[in-house]
Amino acid sequence: MADFLDSDIAKFAVAAVREASILVRRVQAEMVGEAITKGDKSPVTVADFAAQAIVARRLAERFPDAVLVGEESSGALQGEESRATLDQITRFVQSVEPAATAESVCEWIDHGSNDAPATFWTLDPVDGTKGFLRKDQYAVALALVENGKVVLGVLGCPELEDGVRAAKGGAGAVLLAGRGQGTWVQSLAEPNGKWTRLTASKIADPAGARLLRSVEKSHTDADSIGDLATKLGVTADPVPMDSQAKYAVLAAGGGDVILRLLSPSRPDYREMIWDQAAGSIVVEEAGGRVSDLDGKPLDFSHGRTLATNRGVLVTNGPLHEAFLAGLKEIGA
Ligand code: AMP
Ligand code: MG
């Protein structure tokens, strides 16, 4: 395992996610204030683009031939009306890369706006944008995909401590998982700190399962989650949490099941690859299981979406079959 933690690829991915996470946290500290008007998305926009620019830049420096499939492209920043936003993004990027200009920042962002070939990196620069604005959970998520399978994933979670529980204003955590290499956590504040291995819970009785779900009602089906919980005799209420921080918490044994049921308002929604890639390997390498609602493995070989998968079921492993059966019974 020491070889994996010391490998060029793991070190690169962790360093890039750490740098982006700290940058995003700085944007939040400077731009998300009490005075912010509801519906003002500009801090998210600035954080998203700045984080994608720096990760894409670091990837190009380290692995010039690598392809990045990120959520953003610079198209939205072109034109006079976006100039002030682009200047803000550039100012934040300059805090870690002094040579950055508005032009190079756009170039770097677009280095990460590709279609997906067989082998690629995928990035969600700020997953859980609503959580970021509320100063709740959010994550920077980077993963390496080969032939439809995730082989490495890193989650930067500024509002988690040791990957375990929501610790507001704490040091933050970075999680790293490699196929066959386990899932590991390190403090976001200590680049040379100790790596600790994470394992999911072993709970096998659905009655005692701790469920996690999206905060945003439109991202899931809260009523069907209630029906499923009743059917399986689950006693505790589901815990709402934004972003792939849920996957980090489950990998650390702080939760047992994540339900991403299809929202009744968007029954044909298909998951974006960057919303699931890093989180899924973090859970699997901690001993958990990830599938779609029909029990099929997630297939990352269909471009930017999980086109052949419906919703997502994430569990500690022992609970997976019971929840799949329950989903079938309620017709979800
Ligand atoms: P969460 O914080 O778990 O709600 O997940 C946030 C992610 O949900 C965002 O990055 C969006 O890409 C994604 N999302 C947006 N709309 C939907 C939808 N209708 N169903 C499921 N996920 C969605
Ligand atoms: Mg996302």
XYZ file of C-alpha atoms and ligand atoms in Angstrom:
356
model
C 0.000 0.000 0.000
C 2.908 2.339 0.726
C 3.794 1.992 -2.966
C 0.337 3.152 -3.964
C 0.305 6.115 -1.549
C 3.747 7.092 -2.895
C 2.926 6.572 -6.579
C 3.248 9.546 -8.952
C -0.363 9.306 -9.960
C -1.780 9.225 -6.422
C 0.499 12.042 -5.283
C -0.459 14.160 -8.289
C -4.212 13.650 -7.770
C -4.071 14.359 -4.040
C -1.941 17.493 -4.511
C -4.232 18.837 -7.245
C -7.397 18.230 -5.210
C -5.825 19.693 -2.070
C -4.774 22.847 -3.935
C -8.226 23.215 -5.526
C -10.017 22.566 -2.211
C -8.023 25.251 -0.435
C -8.658 27.665 -3.312
C -12.395 26.965 -3.221
C -12.476 27.448 0.539
C -10.734 30.818 0.083
C -13.366 31.886 -2.478
C -16.052 30.914 0.027
C -14.393 32.854 2.853
C -14.077 35.995 0.737
C -17.308 35.861 -1.262
C -20.003 34.037 0.724
C -20.999 36.554 3.372
C -24.065 37.344 5.432
C -24.964 40.046 2.941
C -25.119 37.676 0.000
C -28.458 37.925 -1.760
C -30.417 34.724 -2.166
C -29.929 33.333 -5.639
C -26.568 35.006 -6.174
C -24.567 32.223 -7.794
C -21.387 34.234 -8.370
C -19.308 32.637 -5.570
C -20.111 29.192 -7.021
C -19.220 30.367 -10.510
C -15.895 31.812 -9.379
C -15.015 28.761 -7.246
C -16.031 26.256 -9.966
C -14.014 27.870 -12.740
C -10.975 28.672 -10.594
C -10.815 25.075 -9.306
C -11.171 23.574 -12.786
C -8.495 25.946 -14.157
C -5.946 24.941 -11.520
C -6.593 21.181 -11.694
C -6.443 21.240 -15.511
C -3.235 23.275 -15.367
C -1.605 20.872 -12.912
C -2.641 17.870 -15.016
C -1.213 19.415 -18.196
C 2.069 20.194 -16.420
C 2.432 16.702 -14.966
C 0.812 14.466 -17.633
C 0.707 16.461 -20.894
C -1.149 13.771 -22.852
C -3.863 13.144 -20.266
C -7.479 14.070 -21.073
C -9.686 15.820 -18.524
C -13.491 15.762 -18.670
C -14.614 18.552 -16.369
C -18.010 20.027 -15.665
C -17.168 23.519 -16.950
C -16.021 25.170 -20.196
C -14.949 28.765 -20.726
C -17.765 29.512 -23.196
C -19.859 30.961 -20.379
C -17.055 33.416 -19.531
C -16.622 34.926 -22.995
C -18.180 38.299 -23.756
C -18.096 41.692 -22.079
C -20.846 40.940 -19.531
C -18.717 38.179 -17.965
C -15.506 40.200 -17.852
C -15.784 41.106 -14.152
C -16.405 37.457 -13.212
C -13.454 36.294 -15.326
C -11.254 38.904 -13.640
C -12.300 37.619 -10.198
C -11.560 34.023 -11.239
C -8.166 35.103 -12.578
C -7.355 36.899 -9.327
C -8.041 33.741 -7.299
C -6.046 31.545 -9.686
C -3.155 34.028 -9.462
C -3.023 33.410 -5.708
C -1.605 29.934 -6.477
C -0.253 30.503 -10.014
C 1.025 34.088 -10.250
C 1.615 33.938 -14.014
C -2.090 33.359 -14.761
C -3.891 35.790 -17.081
C -7.559 35.884 -18.099
C -6.568 34.280 -21.411
C -4.518 31.473 -19.862
C -7.245 30.788 -17.293
C -9.761 30.256 -20.130
C -7.267 28.031 -21.931
C -6.731 25.925 -18.801
C -10.475 25.600 -18.164
C -10.944 24.370 -21.731
C -8.116 21.902 -21.321
C -10.728 20.204 -19.124
C -13.770 20.444 -21.396
C -13.340 17.320 -23.485
C -15.500 14.438 -24.584
C -14.564 11.174 -22.903
C -12.169 8.776 -24.667
C -11.342 5.289 -23.227
C -8.978 6.661 -20.571
C -9.646 10.027 -18.957
C -9.732 12.040 -15.769
C -13.039 13.523 -14.643
C -13.527 16.484 -12.322
C -16.363 18.072 -10.406
C -14.640 21.291 -9.286
C -17.353 22.047 -6.681
C -19.799 19.196 -6.092
C -22.720 20.286 -3.916
C -22.850 23.942 -4.948
C -25.912 24.525 -2.725
C -23.978 23.179 0.257
C -21.037 25.433 -0.621
C -23.339 28.486 -0.544
C -24.942 27.391 2.752
C -21.498 26.638 4.256
C -22.556 23.006 4.624
C -20.946 20.022 2.905
C -19.367 20.207 -0.559
C -16.504 18.382 -2.283
C -13.848 18.652 -4.983
C -13.993 15.315 -6.838
C -11.318 13.985 -9.242
C -11.149 10.467 -10.684
C -9.256 8.471 -13.297
C -11.380 6.208 -15.511
C -10.050 3.387 -17.707
C -12.345 1.508 -20.087
C -15.523 2.341 -18.223
C -14.150 1.624 -14.737
C -12.886 4.061 -12.130
C -9.321 3.121 -11.110
C -8.454 6.046 -8.818
C -10.504 8.667 -6.990
C -9.811 11.628 -4.716
C -12.357 13.662 -2.734
C -11.452 16.960 -1.098
C -13.970 17.609 1.699
C -13.202 20.929 3.437
C -16.069 20.475 5.923
C -15.282 16.917 7.041
C -12.838 15.781 9.710
C -11.109 12.426 9.105
C -13.895 11.710 6.662
C -16.126 10.925 9.589
C -18.539 13.636 10.571
C -19.511 17.091 9.534
C -17.072 19.334 11.403
C -17.754 22.910 10.388
C -14.702 25.092 10.183
C -12.369 22.159 10.908
C -9.201 21.254 9.049
C -11.029 19.349 6.301
C -10.197 15.943 4.847
C -8.822 14.481 1.634
C -9.763 10.905 0.702
C -7.837 8.750 -1.767
C -8.857 5.383 -3.211
C -7.106 3.144 -5.756
C -8.510 -0.019 -7.320
C -7.328 -2.901 -5.125
C -5.465 -0.437 -2.859
C -8.052 0.597 -0.275
C -9.469 3.968 0.759
C -7.352 6.368 2.794
C -7.889 9.696 4.531
C -5.500 12.515 5.418
C -6.058 15.962 6.926
C -6.546 18.610 4.237
C -4.259 20.885 6.261
C -1.287 18.488 6.430
C 0.190 17.544 3.044
C 2.735 15.280 4.733
C 0.346 14.015 7.378
C -0.453 10.417 8.210
C -2.753 8.383 5.936
C -5.403 6.372 7.772
C -7.253 3.499 6.128
C -11.056 3.676 6.098
C -13.583 0.843 6.282
C -17.336 0.943 5.828
C -19.652 -0.342 8.560
C -20.624 -4.018 8.850
C -24.279 -3.483 9.796
C -26.423 -6.169 8.137
C -29.884 -5.520 9.619
C -31.819 -2.889 7.608
C -33.657 -1.812 10.769
C -30.456 -0.261 12.083
C -29.339 1.280 8.783
C -28.317 4.958 8.786
C -29.517 6.469 5.514
C -28.020 9.484 3.742
C -29.738 11.455 1.002
C -29.456 14.739 -0.940
C -30.563 17.946 0.729
C -32.072 19.136 -2.549
C -35.518 17.556 -2.921
C -35.289 17.821 -6.703
C -32.222 15.507 -6.779
C -34.014 12.495 -5.312
C -37.434 11.129 -4.311
C -37.887 11.733 -0.589
C -41.376 10.147 -0.522
C -40.143 6.865 -2.005
C -37.177 6.878 0.402
C -39.785 7.087 3.184
C -41.767 4.177 1.690
C -38.610 2.079 1.375
C -37.565 2.843 4.950
C -41.007 1.787 6.214
C -40.948 -1.410 4.145
C -37.507 -2.392 5.499
C -38.285 -1.346 9.083
C -35.575 1.370 9.124
C -35.989 3.291 12.380
C -33.801 6.432 12.013
C -34.726 9.321 9.713
C -32.473 9.793 6.653
C -29.720 12.381 7.149
C -29.697 15.061 4.426
C -26.216 15.992 3.159
C -24.951 17.676 -0.012
C -22.353 16.325 -2.421
C -20.061 13.298 -2.496
C -19.203 14.075 1.135
C -21.961 11.455 1.694
C -19.705 8.834 0.065
C -16.798 9.901 2.301
C -18.963 9.563 5.413
C -20.176 6.111 4.332
C -16.603 4.965 3.553
C -15.611 6.030 7.077
C -18.436 4.015 8.647
C -20.490 7.106 9.562
C -23.493 6.040 7.480
C -24.666 2.825 5.797
C -26.820 3.586 2.751
C -27.033 6.419 0.188
C -30.197 6.501 -1.910
C -30.210 8.445 -5.184
C -33.721 7.668 -6.362
C -35.037 9.343 -9.486
C -36.880 12.558 -8.773
C -40.553 12.404 -9.905
C -39.920 15.743 -11.665
C -36.977 14.304 -13.652
C -37.659 10.559 -14.156
C -35.332 10.435 -17.170
C -32.386 12.113 -15.373
C -29.078 10.327 -15.861
C -26.181 10.933 -13.480
C -23.167 12.984 -14.619
C -19.931 10.943 -14.450
C -18.146 13.500 -12.226
C -20.921 13.259 -9.622
C -20.248 9.523 -9.085
C -16.721 8.564 -10.226
C -14.539 9.535 -7.244
C -17.248 8.806 -4.666
C -17.967 5.330 -5.987
C -14.367 4.066 -5.769
C -13.944 5.681 -2.334
C -16.897 3.586 -1.116
C -15.978 0.367 -2.931
C -12.387 0.327 -1.720
C -13.635 0.814 1.850
C -15.638 -2.422 1.473
C -18.922 -0.896 0.332
C -20.997 -1.553 -2.791
C -22.246 0.787 -5.537
C -24.792 -0.036 -8.239
C -27.728 1.566 -9.983
C -31.289 1.022 -8.719
C -31.530 -2.192 -10.764
C -28.316 -3.612 -9.269
C -26.211 -2.972 -12.387
C -22.618 -1.727 -11.956
C -22.075 1.921 -12.924
C -20.676 2.056 -16.478
C -18.433 5.048 -17.152
C -17.896 4.269 -20.853
C -20.799 6.319 -22.245
C -19.399 9.854 -22.291
C -20.403 12.548 -19.828
C -23.422 10.749 -18.345
C -24.115 7.301 -16.904
C -26.463 6.786 -19.856
C -27.169 3.099 -19.141
C -27.731 3.412 -15.367
C -30.876 4.509 -13.494
C -30.216 6.303 -10.179
C -27.608 5.057 -7.679
C -27.659 2.774 -4.618
C -24.595 2.965 -2.361
C -24.271 0.730 0.701
C -21.761 -0.647 3.185
C -21.998 -4.003 1.313
C -23.930 -6.301 3.699
C -27.104 -4.172 3.247
C -27.013 -4.048 -0.566
C -29.254 -7.003 -1.486
C -31.931 -6.080 1.062
C -32.142 -2.528 -0.285
C -32.186 -3.694 -3.925
C -35.055 -6.050 -3.067
C -36.869 -3.248 -1.225
C -36.470 -0.910 -4.209
C -37.993 -3.563 -6.447
C -40.946 -4.036 -4.084
C -41.808 -0.329 -3.991
C -41.331 -0.083 -7.763
C -38.583 2.555 -7.587
P -26.381 16.148 -4.145
O -25.575 17.151 -3.408
O -26.220 14.754 -3.642
O -27.811 16.557 -4.278
O -25.776 16.062 -5.612
C -25.418 17.200 -6.317
C -25.412 16.867 -7.793
O -26.697 16.448 -8.213
C -25.070 18.047 -8.663
O -23.694 18.074 -8.956
C -25.899 17.848 -9.917
O -25.077 17.530 -11.028
C -26.754 16.636 -9.611
N -28.153 16.776 -10.048
C -28.739 17.825 -10.667
N -30.042 17.537 -10.963
C -30.282 16.289 -10.533
C -31.432 15.425 -10.567
N -32.592 15.803 -11.089
N -31.295 14.189 -10.018
C -30.128 13.804 -9.463
N -29.010 14.582 -9.414
C -29.081 15.805 -9.940
Mg -21.730 17.762 -8.820
